[in-house]
Short mmCIF file of N, CA, C and O in Angstrom, two decimals:
data_model
loop_
_atom_site.label_atom_id
_atom_site.label_comp_id
_atom_site.label_asym_id
_atom_site.label_seq_id
_atom_site.Cartn_x
_atom_site.Cartn_y
_atom_site.Cartn_z
N MET A 1 90.73 78.02 90.10
CA MET A 1 91.27 77.98 91.39
C MET A 1 92.87 78.36 91.22
O MET A 1 93.45 77.78 90.24
N ARG A 2 93.45 79.10 92.19
CA ARG A 2 94.64 79.56 92.01
C ARG A 2 95.66 78.48 92.72
O ARG A 2 95.24 77.95 93.75
N SER A 3 96.69 78.18 92.03
CA SER A 3 97.67 77.24 92.58
C SER A 3 98.50 77.91 93.63
O SER A 3 98.55 79.20 93.56
N TRP A 4 99.06 77.17 94.48
CA TRP A 4 100.07 77.70 95.66
C TRP A 4 101.25 78.36 94.98
O TRP A 4 101.83 77.61 94.16
N ASP A 5 101.60 79.44 95.46
CA ASP A 5 102.78 80.15 94.86
C ASP A 5 103.54 80.68 96.01
O ASP A 5 103.09 81.60 96.70
N LEU A 6 104.73 80.24 96.31
CA LEU A 6 105.63 80.56 97.23
C LEU A 6 105.87 82.05 97.28
O LEU A 6 105.85 82.70 98.39
N LEU A 7 106.29 82.68 96.09
CA LEU A 7 106.55 84.08 96.18
C LEU A 7 105.27 84.95 96.50
O LEU A 7 105.44 85.95 97.19
N ARG A 8 104.19 84.68 95.92
CA ARG A 8 102.89 85.26 96.40
C ARG A 8 102.65 85.12 97.94
O ARG A 8 102.35 86.14 98.54
N GLU A 9 102.90 84.06 98.47
CA GLU A 9 102.64 83.79 99.90
C GLU A 9 103.64 84.72 100.82
O GLU A 9 103.35 85.21 101.80
N MET A 10 104.78 84.79 100.26
CA MET A 10 105.87 85.57 100.93
C MET A 10 105.51 87.00 100.97
O MET A 10 105.71 87.66 101.99
N ASP A 11 105.15 87.47 99.69
CA ASP A 11 104.74 88.87 99.56
C ASP A 11 103.45 89.08 100.51
O ASP A 11 103.48 90.13 101.13
N ASN A 12 102.56 88.17 100.67
CA ASN A 12 101.43 88.49 101.46
C ASN A 12 101.86 88.52 103.00
O ASN A 12 101.54 89.31 103.83
N LEU A 13 102.78 87.63 103.40
CA LEU A 13 103.41 87.71 104.70
C LEU A 13 104.10 89.01 104.96
O LEU A 13 103.94 89.58 105.92
N ARG A 14 104.89 89.49 104.03
CA ARG A 14 105.67 90.79 104.27
C ARG A 14 104.60 91.90 104.38
O ARG A 14 104.84 92.71 105.12
N ARG A 15 103.62 91.84 103.71
CA ARG A 15 102.55 92.99 103.66
C ARG A 15 101.91 92.84 105.08
O ARG A 15 101.65 93.87 105.69
N GLU A 16 101.62 91.73 105.61
CA GLU A 16 100.99 91.66 106.94
C GLU A 16 102.04 92.06 108.04
O GLU A 16 101.51 92.73 108.98
N ILE A 17 103.21 91.69 107.89
CA ILE A 17 104.11 92.16 108.91
C ILE A 17 104.34 93.79 108.88
O ILE A 17 104.41 94.31 109.97
N ASN A 18 104.41 94.32 107.75
CA ASN A 18 104.55 95.78 107.49
C ASN A 18 103.32 96.33 108.09
O ASN A 18 103.31 97.35 108.74
N GLN A 19 102.25 95.95 107.88
CA GLN A 19 100.89 96.38 108.57
C GLN A 19 100.98 96.40 109.95
O GLN A 19 100.48 97.16 110.59
N ALA A 20 101.46 95.22 110.49
CA ALA A 20 101.41 94.97 111.91
C ALA A 20 102.33 95.92 112.63
O ALA A 20 101.96 96.44 113.71
N PHE A 21 103.41 96.51 111.93
CA PHE A 21 104.47 97.12 112.64
C PHE A 21 104.23 98.62 111.92
O PHE A 21 105.34 99.31 112.27
N GLN A 22 103.33 98.86 111.18
CA GLN A 22 103.26 100.30 110.68
C GLN A 22 103.16 101.21 111.73
O GLN A 22 102.37 101.12 112.68
N GLY A 23 104.09 102.30 111.64
CA GLY A 23 103.87 103.45 112.46
C GLY A 23 105.10 103.34 113.77
O GLY A 23 105.05 104.20 114.39
N TYR A 24 105.38 102.02 113.78
CA TYR A 24 106.49 101.95 114.99
C TYR A 24 107.85 102.42 114.61
O TYR A 24 108.35 101.84 113.46
N GLY A 25 108.62 103.21 115.23
CA GLY A 25 109.68 103.72 114.92
C GLY A 25 110.28 104.77 115.86
O GLY A 25 109.66 105.09 116.75
N PHE A 26 111.51 105.20 115.60
CA PHE A 26 112.07 106.08 116.44
C PHE A 26 111.42 107.50 116.45
O PHE A 26 111.39 108.25 117.49
N ASN A 27 111.13 108.08 115.33
CA ASN A 27 110.47 109.31 115.14
C ASN A 27 109.18 109.55 115.45
O ASN A 27 108.61 110.58 115.90
N ARG A 28 108.40 108.40 115.06
CA ARG A 28 106.90 108.52 115.21
C ARG A 28 106.44 107.36 115.94
O ARG A 28 106.09 106.31 115.21
N PRO A 29 106.63 107.20 117.20
CA PRO A 29 106.29 105.87 117.95
C PRO A 29 104.86 105.37 117.75
O PRO A 29 104.74 104.21 117.74
N LEU A 30 103.89 106.14 117.55
CA LEU A 30 102.52 105.65 117.43
C LEU A 30 101.96 106.21 116.06
O LEU A 30 100.64 105.97 115.86
N GLY A 31 102.62 106.90 115.36
CA GLY A 31 102.09 107.47 114.04
C GLY A 31 102.03 106.44 113.00
O GLY A 31 102.68 105.47 113.06
N THR A 32 101.22 106.78 111.94
CA THR A 32 101.19 105.88 110.85
C THR A 32 102.24 106.51 109.89
O THR A 32 102.82 107.32 109.96
N THR A 33 102.41 105.57 108.84
CA THR A 33 103.32 105.68 107.82
C THR A 33 102.53 106.26 106.48
O THR A 33 102.78 105.68 105.49
N PHE A 34 101.59 107.07 106.74
CA PHE A 34 100.73 107.61 105.71
C PHE A 34 101.43 107.92 104.54
O PHE A 34 100.84 107.58 103.47
N LEU A 35 102.50 108.52 104.50
CA LEU A 35 103.09 108.86 103.19
C LEU A 35 104.36 108.14 103.07
O LEU A 35 105.37 108.60 102.54
N SER A 36 104.36 106.81 103.19
CA SER A 36 105.35 105.89 102.89
C SER A 36 105.29 105.81 101.20
O SER A 36 104.33 106.35 100.75
N GLN A 37 106.25 105.19 100.88
CA GLN A 37 106.42 105.10 99.26
C GLN A 37 105.11 104.60 98.75
O GLN A 37 104.45 104.96 97.73
N GLU A 38 104.67 103.56 99.40
CA GLU A 38 103.58 102.71 98.92
C GLU A 38 102.36 103.58 99.06
O GLU A 38 101.46 103.64 98.11
N ALA A 39 102.08 104.28 100.21
CA ALA A 39 100.92 105.11 100.32
C ALA A 39 100.86 106.23 99.55
O ALA A 39 99.81 106.65 99.09
N SER A 40 101.95 106.85 99.43
CA SER A 40 102.03 108.20 98.77
C SER A 40 101.55 108.02 97.26
O SER A 40 101.11 108.91 96.65
N ARG A 41 101.70 106.78 96.66
CA ARG A 41 101.36 106.52 95.38
C ARG A 41 99.92 106.34 95.22
O ARG A 41 99.25 106.47 93.97
N CYS A 42 99.19 106.03 96.18
CA CYS A 42 97.67 106.03 96.28
C CYS A 42 96.89 107.21 96.83
O CYS A 42 95.70 107.13 97.11
N PHE A 43 97.65 108.15 97.26
CA PHE A 43 96.94 109.42 97.89
C PHE A 43 97.09 110.52 96.98
O PHE A 43 98.26 110.74 96.46
N PRO A 44 96.01 111.12 96.68
CA PRO A 44 94.79 110.99 97.11
C PRO A 44 93.97 110.02 96.22
O PRO A 44 94.30 109.90 95.27
N LEU A 45 93.11 109.29 96.88
CA LEU A 45 92.08 108.37 96.15
C LEU A 45 91.28 109.33 95.09
O LEU A 45 90.78 110.33 95.49
N VAL A 46 91.12 108.68 93.95
CA VAL A 46 90.38 109.64 92.96
C VAL A 46 89.20 108.89 92.28
O VAL A 46 89.38 107.55 91.97
N ASN A 47 88.28 109.44 91.94
CA ASN A 47 87.36 108.96 90.90
C ASN A 47 87.46 109.65 89.63
O ASN A 47 87.68 110.92 89.55
N LEU A 48 87.37 109.06 88.45
CA LEU A 48 87.54 109.55 87.25
C LEU A 48 86.41 109.30 86.27
O LEU A 48 86.13 107.96 86.21
N SER A 49 85.73 110.25 85.62
CA SER A 49 84.63 109.87 84.87
C SER A 49 84.81 110.96 83.72
O SER A 49 85.47 111.97 83.75
N GLU A 50 83.94 110.96 82.61
CA GLU A 50 83.83 111.71 81.44
C GLU A 50 82.59 111.65 80.90
O GLU A 50 81.79 110.62 81.07
N ASP A 51 82.25 112.71 80.14
CA ASP A 51 80.99 112.70 79.26
C ASP A 51 81.61 113.35 77.84
O ASP A 51 82.70 113.23 77.52
N LYS A 52 80.73 113.69 76.95
CA LYS A 52 81.25 114.05 75.67
C LYS A 52 82.17 115.30 75.61
O LYS A 52 83.02 115.25 74.78
N ASP A 53 82.00 116.32 76.50
CA ASP A 53 82.78 117.40 76.48
C ASP A 53 83.86 117.61 77.70
O ASP A 53 84.71 118.35 77.69
N HIS A 54 83.58 116.88 78.71
CA HIS A 54 84.51 117.05 79.93
C HIS A 54 85.10 115.75 80.50
O HIS A 54 84.32 114.69 80.38
N VAL A 55 86.15 115.95 81.19
CA VAL A 55 86.59 114.87 82.19
C VAL A 55 86.45 115.33 83.52
O VAL A 55 86.65 116.54 83.83
N TYR A 56 86.01 114.40 84.30
CA TYR A 56 85.75 114.92 85.82
C TYR A 56 86.77 114.06 86.80
O TYR A 56 86.70 112.83 86.59
N VAL A 57 87.43 114.65 87.60
CA VAL A 57 88.20 113.98 88.58
C VAL A 57 87.72 114.55 90.03
O VAL A 57 87.62 115.73 90.31
N ASN A 58 87.49 113.47 90.87
CA ASN A 58 87.00 113.91 92.25
C ASN A 58 88.08 113.11 93.06
O ASN A 58 88.47 111.97 92.94
N ALA A 59 88.77 113.96 93.97
CA ALA A 59 89.95 113.42 94.74
C ALA A 59 89.56 113.59 96.25
O ALA A 59 89.18 114.76 96.72
N LEU A 60 89.77 112.64 97.11
CA LEU A 60 89.60 112.80 98.50
C LEU A 60 90.91 113.22 99.10
O LEU A 60 92.03 112.73 99.04
N VAL A 61 90.58 114.42 99.84
CA VAL A 61 91.79 115.30 100.39
C VAL A 61 91.32 115.86 101.72
O VAL A 61 91.53 117.02 102.07
N PRO A 62 90.92 114.74 102.64
CA PRO A 62 90.55 115.36 103.87
C PRO A 62 91.60 115.79 104.80
O PRO A 62 92.71 115.17 104.83
N GLY A 63 91.36 116.85 105.44
CA GLY A 63 92.47 117.50 106.26
C GLY A 63 93.60 118.11 105.50
O GLY A 63 94.61 118.59 106.19
N VAL A 64 93.43 118.36 104.25
CA VAL A 64 94.40 119.05 103.52
C VAL A 64 93.79 120.36 103.24
O VAL A 64 92.65 120.69 102.79
N ASP A 65 94.48 121.50 103.66
CA ASP A 65 94.11 122.91 103.29
C ASP A 65 94.27 122.97 101.73
O ASP A 65 95.14 122.87 101.03
N PRO A 66 92.97 123.34 101.17
CA PRO A 66 93.02 123.66 99.54
C PRO A 66 94.15 124.63 99.14
O PRO A 66 94.52 124.36 98.08
N LYS A 67 94.55 125.47 99.94
CA LYS A 67 95.62 126.23 99.47
C LYS A 67 96.92 125.57 99.46
O LYS A 67 97.92 126.03 98.74
N GLN A 68 97.03 124.46 100.07
CA GLN A 68 98.34 123.72 99.95
C GLN A 68 98.42 122.59 98.84
O GLN A 68 99.18 121.84 98.70
N ILE A 69 97.22 122.57 97.91
CA ILE A 69 97.15 121.81 96.88
C ILE A 69 97.54 122.44 95.75
O ILE A 69 97.25 123.59 95.32
N ASP A 70 98.35 121.64 94.97
CA ASP A 70 98.82 122.16 93.56
C ASP A 70 98.31 121.14 92.53
O ASP A 70 98.34 120.00 92.48
N LEU A 71 97.81 121.83 91.36
CA LEU A 71 97.23 120.96 90.31
C LEU A 71 98.11 121.30 89.17
O LEU A 71 98.39 122.54 88.98
N SER A 72 98.41 120.49 88.31
CA SER A 72 99.14 120.79 87.06
C SER A 72 98.54 119.61 85.97
O SER A 72 98.40 118.62 86.43
N VAL A 73 98.50 120.19 84.94
CA VAL A 73 97.92 119.40 83.71
C VAL A 73 98.97 119.36 82.57
O VAL A 73 99.44 120.53 82.36
N LEU A 74 99.29 118.24 82.05
CA LEU A 74 100.14 118.22 80.91
C LEU A 74 99.50 117.12 79.89
O LEU A 74 99.52 116.06 80.24
N ARG A 75 99.05 117.56 78.70
CA ARG A 75 98.43 116.91 77.79
C ARG A 75 97.30 116.00 78.41
O ARG A 75 96.24 116.43 78.66
N ASP A 76 97.53 114.76 78.57
CA ASP A 76 96.48 113.76 79.04
C ASP A 76 96.81 113.38 80.41
O ASP A 76 96.37 112.21 80.85
N THR A 77 97.53 114.09 81.24
CA THR A 77 97.76 113.67 82.67
C THR A 77 97.51 114.97 83.54
O THR A 77 97.66 115.90 83.19
N ILE A 78 97.06 114.54 84.74
CA ILE A 78 96.87 115.51 85.73
C ILE A 78 97.68 115.14 86.92
O ILE A 78 97.67 113.89 87.44
N THR A 79 98.31 116.03 87.59
CA THR A 79 98.96 115.79 88.88
C THR A 79 98.40 116.47 90.06
O THR A 79 98.38 117.90 89.95
N ILE A 80 98.13 116.01 91.07
CA ILE A 80 97.65 116.48 92.25
C ILE A 80 98.68 116.43 93.36
O ILE A 80 99.03 115.22 93.74
N SER A 81 99.17 117.48 93.85
CA SER A 81 100.21 117.41 94.99
C SER A 81 99.93 118.43 96.16
O SER A 81 99.25 119.37 95.78
N GLY A 82 100.45 118.16 97.29
CA GLY A 82 100.35 118.97 98.35
C GLY A 82 101.01 118.42 99.61
O GLY A 82 101.75 117.63 99.53
N GLU A 83 100.37 119.00 100.66
CA GLU A 83 100.82 118.65 101.95
C GLU A 83 99.80 118.46 103.00
O GLU A 83 98.89 119.41 103.01
N ARG A 84 99.63 117.51 103.78
CA ARG A 84 98.85 117.50 104.88
C ARG A 84 99.75 117.67 106.10
O ARG A 84 100.72 116.96 106.41
N LYS A 85 99.25 118.70 106.93
CA LYS A 85 100.14 119.06 108.13
C LYS A 85 99.83 118.14 109.19
O LYS A 85 98.80 117.35 109.29
N PRO A 86 101.09 117.90 109.98
CA PRO A 86 100.79 116.89 111.19
C PRO A 86 99.86 117.34 112.11
O PRO A 86 99.58 118.50 112.25
N PHE A 87 99.36 116.24 112.85
CA PHE A 87 98.40 116.46 113.94
C PHE A 87 99.05 117.38 114.93
O PHE A 87 100.15 117.25 115.28
N ASP A 88 98.29 118.39 115.33
CA ASP A 88 98.79 119.43 116.29
C ASP A 88 98.36 118.98 117.73
O ASP A 88 97.13 119.22 118.06
N GLU A 89 99.41 118.36 118.55
CA GLU A 89 99.05 118.01 119.75
C GLU A 89 98.83 119.12 120.61
O GLU A 89 99.82 120.05 120.75
N GLN A 90 97.77 119.20 121.42
CA GLN A 90 97.53 120.42 122.34
C GLN A 90 98.16 120.13 123.72
O GLN A 90 98.20 118.98 124.17
N LYS A 91 98.64 121.16 124.30
CA LYS A 91 99.27 121.17 125.63
C LYS A 91 98.14 120.46 126.57
O LYS A 91 97.05 120.96 126.64
N GLY A 92 98.61 119.54 127.44
CA GLY A 92 97.56 118.86 128.34
C GLY A 92 96.73 117.67 127.81
O GLY A 92 96.24 117.13 128.52
N GLN A 93 96.92 117.56 126.48
CA GLN A 93 96.36 116.32 126.07
C GLN A 93 97.08 115.00 126.10
O GLN A 93 98.38 115.16 126.00
N THR A 94 96.49 113.83 126.24
CA THR A 94 97.01 112.64 126.01
C THR A 94 96.66 112.00 124.74
O THR A 94 95.41 111.85 124.53
N VAL A 95 97.51 111.74 123.81
CA VAL A 95 97.02 111.01 122.55
C VAL A 95 97.24 109.60 122.73
O VAL A 95 98.09 108.97 123.10
N HIS A 96 96.14 109.00 122.44
CA HIS A 96 95.88 107.50 122.49
C HIS A 96 96.02 106.87 121.10
O HIS A 96 96.45 105.72 120.92
N ARG A 97 95.71 107.57 120.13
CA ARG A 97 95.85 107.10 118.78
C ARG A 97 96.07 108.35 117.89
O ARG A 97 95.66 109.45 118.17
N CYS A 98 97.02 108.06 116.96
CA CYS A 98 97.42 109.17 116.02
C CYS A 98 97.46 108.49 114.53
O CYS A 98 98.58 107.99 114.19
N GLU A 99 96.25 108.21 113.91
CA GLU A 99 96.28 107.43 112.60
C GLU A 99 96.17 108.42 111.51
O GLU A 99 96.17 107.82 110.43
N LEU A 100 95.93 109.62 111.74
CA LEU A 100 95.96 110.60 110.48
C LEU A 100 97.26 110.93 110.16
O LEU A 100 98.10 111.63 111.01
N GLY A 101 97.73 110.36 109.05
CA GLY A 101 99.05 110.68 108.59
C GLY A 101 99.41 112.02 108.08
O GLY A 101 98.37 112.93 108.01
N SER A 102 100.67 112.45 107.81
CA SER A 102 100.92 113.74 107.47
C SER A 102 102.14 113.76 106.52
O SER A 102 102.74 112.50 106.50
N GLY A 103 102.30 114.70 105.77
CA GLY A 103 103.53 114.84 104.84
C GLY A 103 103.07 115.38 103.47
O GLY A 103 102.00 115.71 103.21
N THR A 104 103.94 115.22 102.69
CA THR A 104 103.70 115.60 101.23
C THR A 104 103.19 114.49 100.42
O THR A 104 103.45 113.20 100.73
N PHE A 105 102.51 114.77 99.41
CA PHE A 105 101.97 113.79 98.42
C PHE A 105 102.04 114.20 97.09
O PHE A 105 101.95 115.48 96.83
N SER A 106 101.82 113.27 96.26
CA SER A 106 101.74 113.69 94.70
C SER A 106 101.26 112.63 93.98
O SER A 106 101.81 111.33 94.13
N ARG A 107 100.27 112.54 93.21
CA ARG A 107 99.61 111.66 92.44
C ARG A 107 99.34 111.99 90.93
O ARG A 107 98.84 113.21 90.75
N THR A 108 99.89 111.44 90.10
CA THR A 108 99.64 111.72 88.64
C THR A 108 98.67 110.48 88.11
O THR A 108 98.98 109.46 88.34
N VAL A 109 97.64 111.21 87.38
CA VAL A 109 96.59 110.27 86.90
C VAL A 109 96.56 110.49 85.45
O VAL A 109 96.52 111.66 85.06
N GLU A 110 96.48 109.35 84.60
CA GLU A 110 96.39 109.55 83.17
C GLU A 110 94.95 109.78 82.76
O GLU A 110 93.96 109.01 83.33
N LEU A 111 94.69 110.79 82.08
CA LEU A 111 93.22 111.10 81.71
C LEU A 111 92.94 110.33 80.52
O LEU A 111 93.79 110.04 79.67
N PRO A 112 91.49 110.14 80.24
CA PRO A 112 91.18 109.46 79.01
C PRO A 112 91.18 110.29 77.70
O PRO A 112 91.06 109.84 76.63
N ALA A 113 91.49 111.46 77.72
CA ALA A 113 91.57 112.34 76.50
C ALA A 113 92.35 113.52 76.82
O ALA A 113 92.83 114.08 77.99
N ASP A 114 92.95 114.26 75.80
CA ASP A 114 93.67 115.46 75.85
C ASP A 114 92.78 116.65 76.45
O ASP A 114 91.67 116.54 76.07
N ILE A 115 93.27 117.47 77.12
CA ILE A 115 92.52 118.47 77.80
C ILE A 115 92.99 119.91 77.35
O ILE A 115 94.02 120.17 76.94
N ASP A 116 91.88 120.63 77.33
CA ASP A 116 92.26 122.12 76.92
C ASP A 116 92.72 122.71 78.31
O ASP A 116 91.91 123.01 79.14
N PRO A 117 93.96 123.14 78.39
CA PRO A 117 94.37 123.64 79.60
C PRO A 117 93.93 124.97 80.08
O PRO A 117 93.90 125.46 81.23
N ASN A 118 93.20 125.68 79.18
CA ASN A 118 92.59 126.99 79.63
C ASN A 118 91.19 126.93 80.09
O ASN A 118 90.57 127.91 80.45
N LYS A 119 90.63 125.62 80.06
CA LYS A 119 89.23 125.31 80.59
C LYS A 119 89.15 124.34 81.63
O LYS A 119 88.64 123.27 81.42
N ILE A 120 89.70 124.67 82.70
CA ILE A 120 89.80 123.82 83.88
C ILE A 120 89.24 124.52 85.24
O ILE A 120 89.66 125.72 85.29
N GLU A 121 88.39 123.87 85.81
CA GLU A 121 87.89 124.41 87.06
C GLU A 121 87.87 123.36 88.30
O GLU A 121 87.89 122.15 87.98
N ALA A 122 88.26 124.01 89.45
CA ALA A 122 88.48 123.03 90.49
C ALA A 122 87.80 123.89 91.71
O ALA A 122 87.97 125.12 91.93
N GLU A 123 87.26 122.97 92.66
CA GLU A 123 86.96 123.56 93.97
C GLU A 123 87.09 122.33 94.91
O GLU A 123 86.99 121.20 94.68
N CYS A 124 87.05 122.66 96.30
CA CYS A 124 87.25 121.75 97.20
C CYS A 124 86.17 122.13 98.40
O CYS A 124 86.26 123.09 98.92
N ILE A 125 85.41 121.06 98.52
CA ILE A 125 84.38 121.17 99.57
C ILE A 125 84.39 119.97 100.31
O ILE A 125 84.25 118.84 99.85
N ASP A 126 84.44 120.17 101.76
CA ASP A 126 84.40 119.00 102.68
C ASP A 126 85.32 117.96 102.28
O ASP A 126 84.96 116.75 102.37
N GLY A 127 86.48 118.20 101.98
CA GLY A 127 87.60 117.31 101.79
C GLY A 127 87.56 116.64 100.44
O GLY A 127 88.38 115.59 100.12
N ILE A 128 86.57 117.16 99.55
CA ILE A 128 86.69 116.43 98.19
C ILE A 128 86.96 117.44 97.26
O ILE A 128 86.35 118.50 97.07
N LEU A 129 88.10 117.30 96.61
CA LEU A 129 88.54 118.12 95.45
C LEU A 129 87.86 117.71 94.20
O LEU A 129 87.91 116.62 93.70
N SER A 130 87.07 118.60 93.58
CA SER A 130 86.36 118.39 92.32
C SER A 130 86.95 119.18 91.17
O SER A 130 86.95 120.37 91.24
N ILE A 131 87.44 118.35 90.19
CA ILE A 131 88.00 119.14 88.98
C ILE A 131 87.33 118.84 87.78
O ILE A 131 86.87 117.68 87.35
N CYS A 132 87.02 120.00 87.06
CA CYS A 132 86.16 119.72 85.84
C CYS A 132 87.17 120.20 84.64
O CYS A 132 87.58 121.32 84.60
N LEU A 133 87.50 119.27 83.81
CA LEU A 133 88.46 119.60 82.77
C LEU A 133 87.90 119.51 81.29
O LEU A 133 87.15 118.32 80.99
N ALA A 134 87.73 120.53 80.54
CA ALA A 134 87.19 120.40 79.22
C ALA A 134 88.28 119.82 78.25
O ALA A 134 89.37 119.97 78.27
N LYS A 135 87.60 118.96 77.47
CA LYS A 135 88.45 118.13 76.45
C LYS A 135 88.84 119.01 75.43
O LYS A 135 88.13 120.00 75.08
N ALA A 136 90.00 118.70 74.83
CA ALA A 136 90.57 119.56 73.77
C ALA A 136 89.60 119.26 72.53
O ALA A 136 89.11 118.18 72.43
N GLU A 137 89.41 120.27 71.69
CA GLU A 137 88.61 120.13 70.50
C GLU A 137 88.97 118.89 69.70
O GLU A 137 88.00 118.18 69.22
N HIS A 138 90.31 118.60 69.52
CA HIS A 138 90.62 117.55 68.68
C HIS A 138 90.26 116.17 69.35
O HIS A 138 90.32 115.07 68.67
N ALA A 139 90.07 116.21 70.75
CA ALA A 139 89.74 114.98 71.54
C ALA A 139 88.26 114.72 71.48
O ALA A 139 87.93 113.51 72.12
N LYS A 140 87.39 115.69 71.00
CA LYS A 140 85.99 115.43 71.28
C LYS A 140 85.48 114.53 70.02
O LYS A 140 86.03 114.72 68.90
N PRO A 141 84.62 113.76 70.14
CA PRO A 141 84.10 112.93 69.08
C PRO A 141 83.45 113.78 68.16
O PRO A 141 82.77 114.79 68.41
N LYS A 142 83.74 113.50 66.89
CA LYS A 142 83.08 114.17 65.68
C LYS A 142 82.08 113.30 64.98
O LYS A 142 82.46 112.22 64.69
N LYS A 143 81.02 113.94 64.59
CA LYS A 143 79.99 113.12 63.85
C LYS A 143 80.24 113.34 62.39
O LYS A 143 80.34 114.39 61.91
N ILE A 144 80.34 112.35 61.67
CA ILE A 144 80.86 112.41 60.24
C ILE A 144 79.47 112.01 59.47
O ILE A 144 79.03 110.82 59.62
N GLY A 145 79.24 112.76 58.54
CA GLY A 145 77.82 112.46 57.80
C GLY A 145 78.24 111.51 56.58
O GLY A 145 79.51 111.58 56.00
N ILE A 146 77.49 110.70 56.36
CA ILE A 146 77.60 109.74 55.19
C ILE A 146 76.84 110.28 53.91
O ILE A 146 75.74 110.39 54.04
N LYS A 147 77.56 110.43 52.84
CA LYS A 147 77.01 110.85 51.64
C LYS A 147 76.19 109.66 50.95
O LYS A 147 76.68 108.52 51.11
N LEU A 148 75.05 110.07 50.51
CA LEU A 148 74.20 109.00 49.94
C LEU A 148 74.39 109.22 48.32
O LEU A 148 74.43 110.39 47.91
N SER A 149 74.65 108.19 47.77
CA SER A 149 74.74 108.17 46.31
C SER A 149 73.66 107.48 45.52
O SER A 149 72.86 106.74 46.11
#
C-alpha cells in the first residue's frame, strides 16, 4: 500500500488540470497540444522486438505522409522524426472537434543491439511504420564449442 505523498498528489492535480485545459489557447482554440514537449517525447508509439539476427521496430504514424518521415540509425539507437500536417479545414465546413494534432516530432529509441547500417529495411502500410534492422555481426550470439579432454 502506497502512503500519501503531497508532491505526488500535486503532480496528479497538475496533470488533470493540464488535461482539462489541453488545447485552449489563442492560436488553437479547440486544437490539441499533440506535439507539446510531453507528447512529442512519446510520439510515435513503438513496439520493439528482436530475434537472433534482427531487431524489429513498429511505429504508429497515422496521418503522417511516409515521405515526411526521416529515419536515422547510430550504433544502437534509431531516431524517427517527421511532421504531421495540420487538419485541412474545407470551405463551408463547421469543425466541432479537432483532436488530431499536428506538427513535427522526433523520437529516439535505444535498440537492444548494435545494428548493421547497410541492412535496414522500412515500409509504411496503413499508418504503421515497420522497420527491420539486421544486427551487426559482432552483436549476434556466437556458439562456442567446448573441447572434451
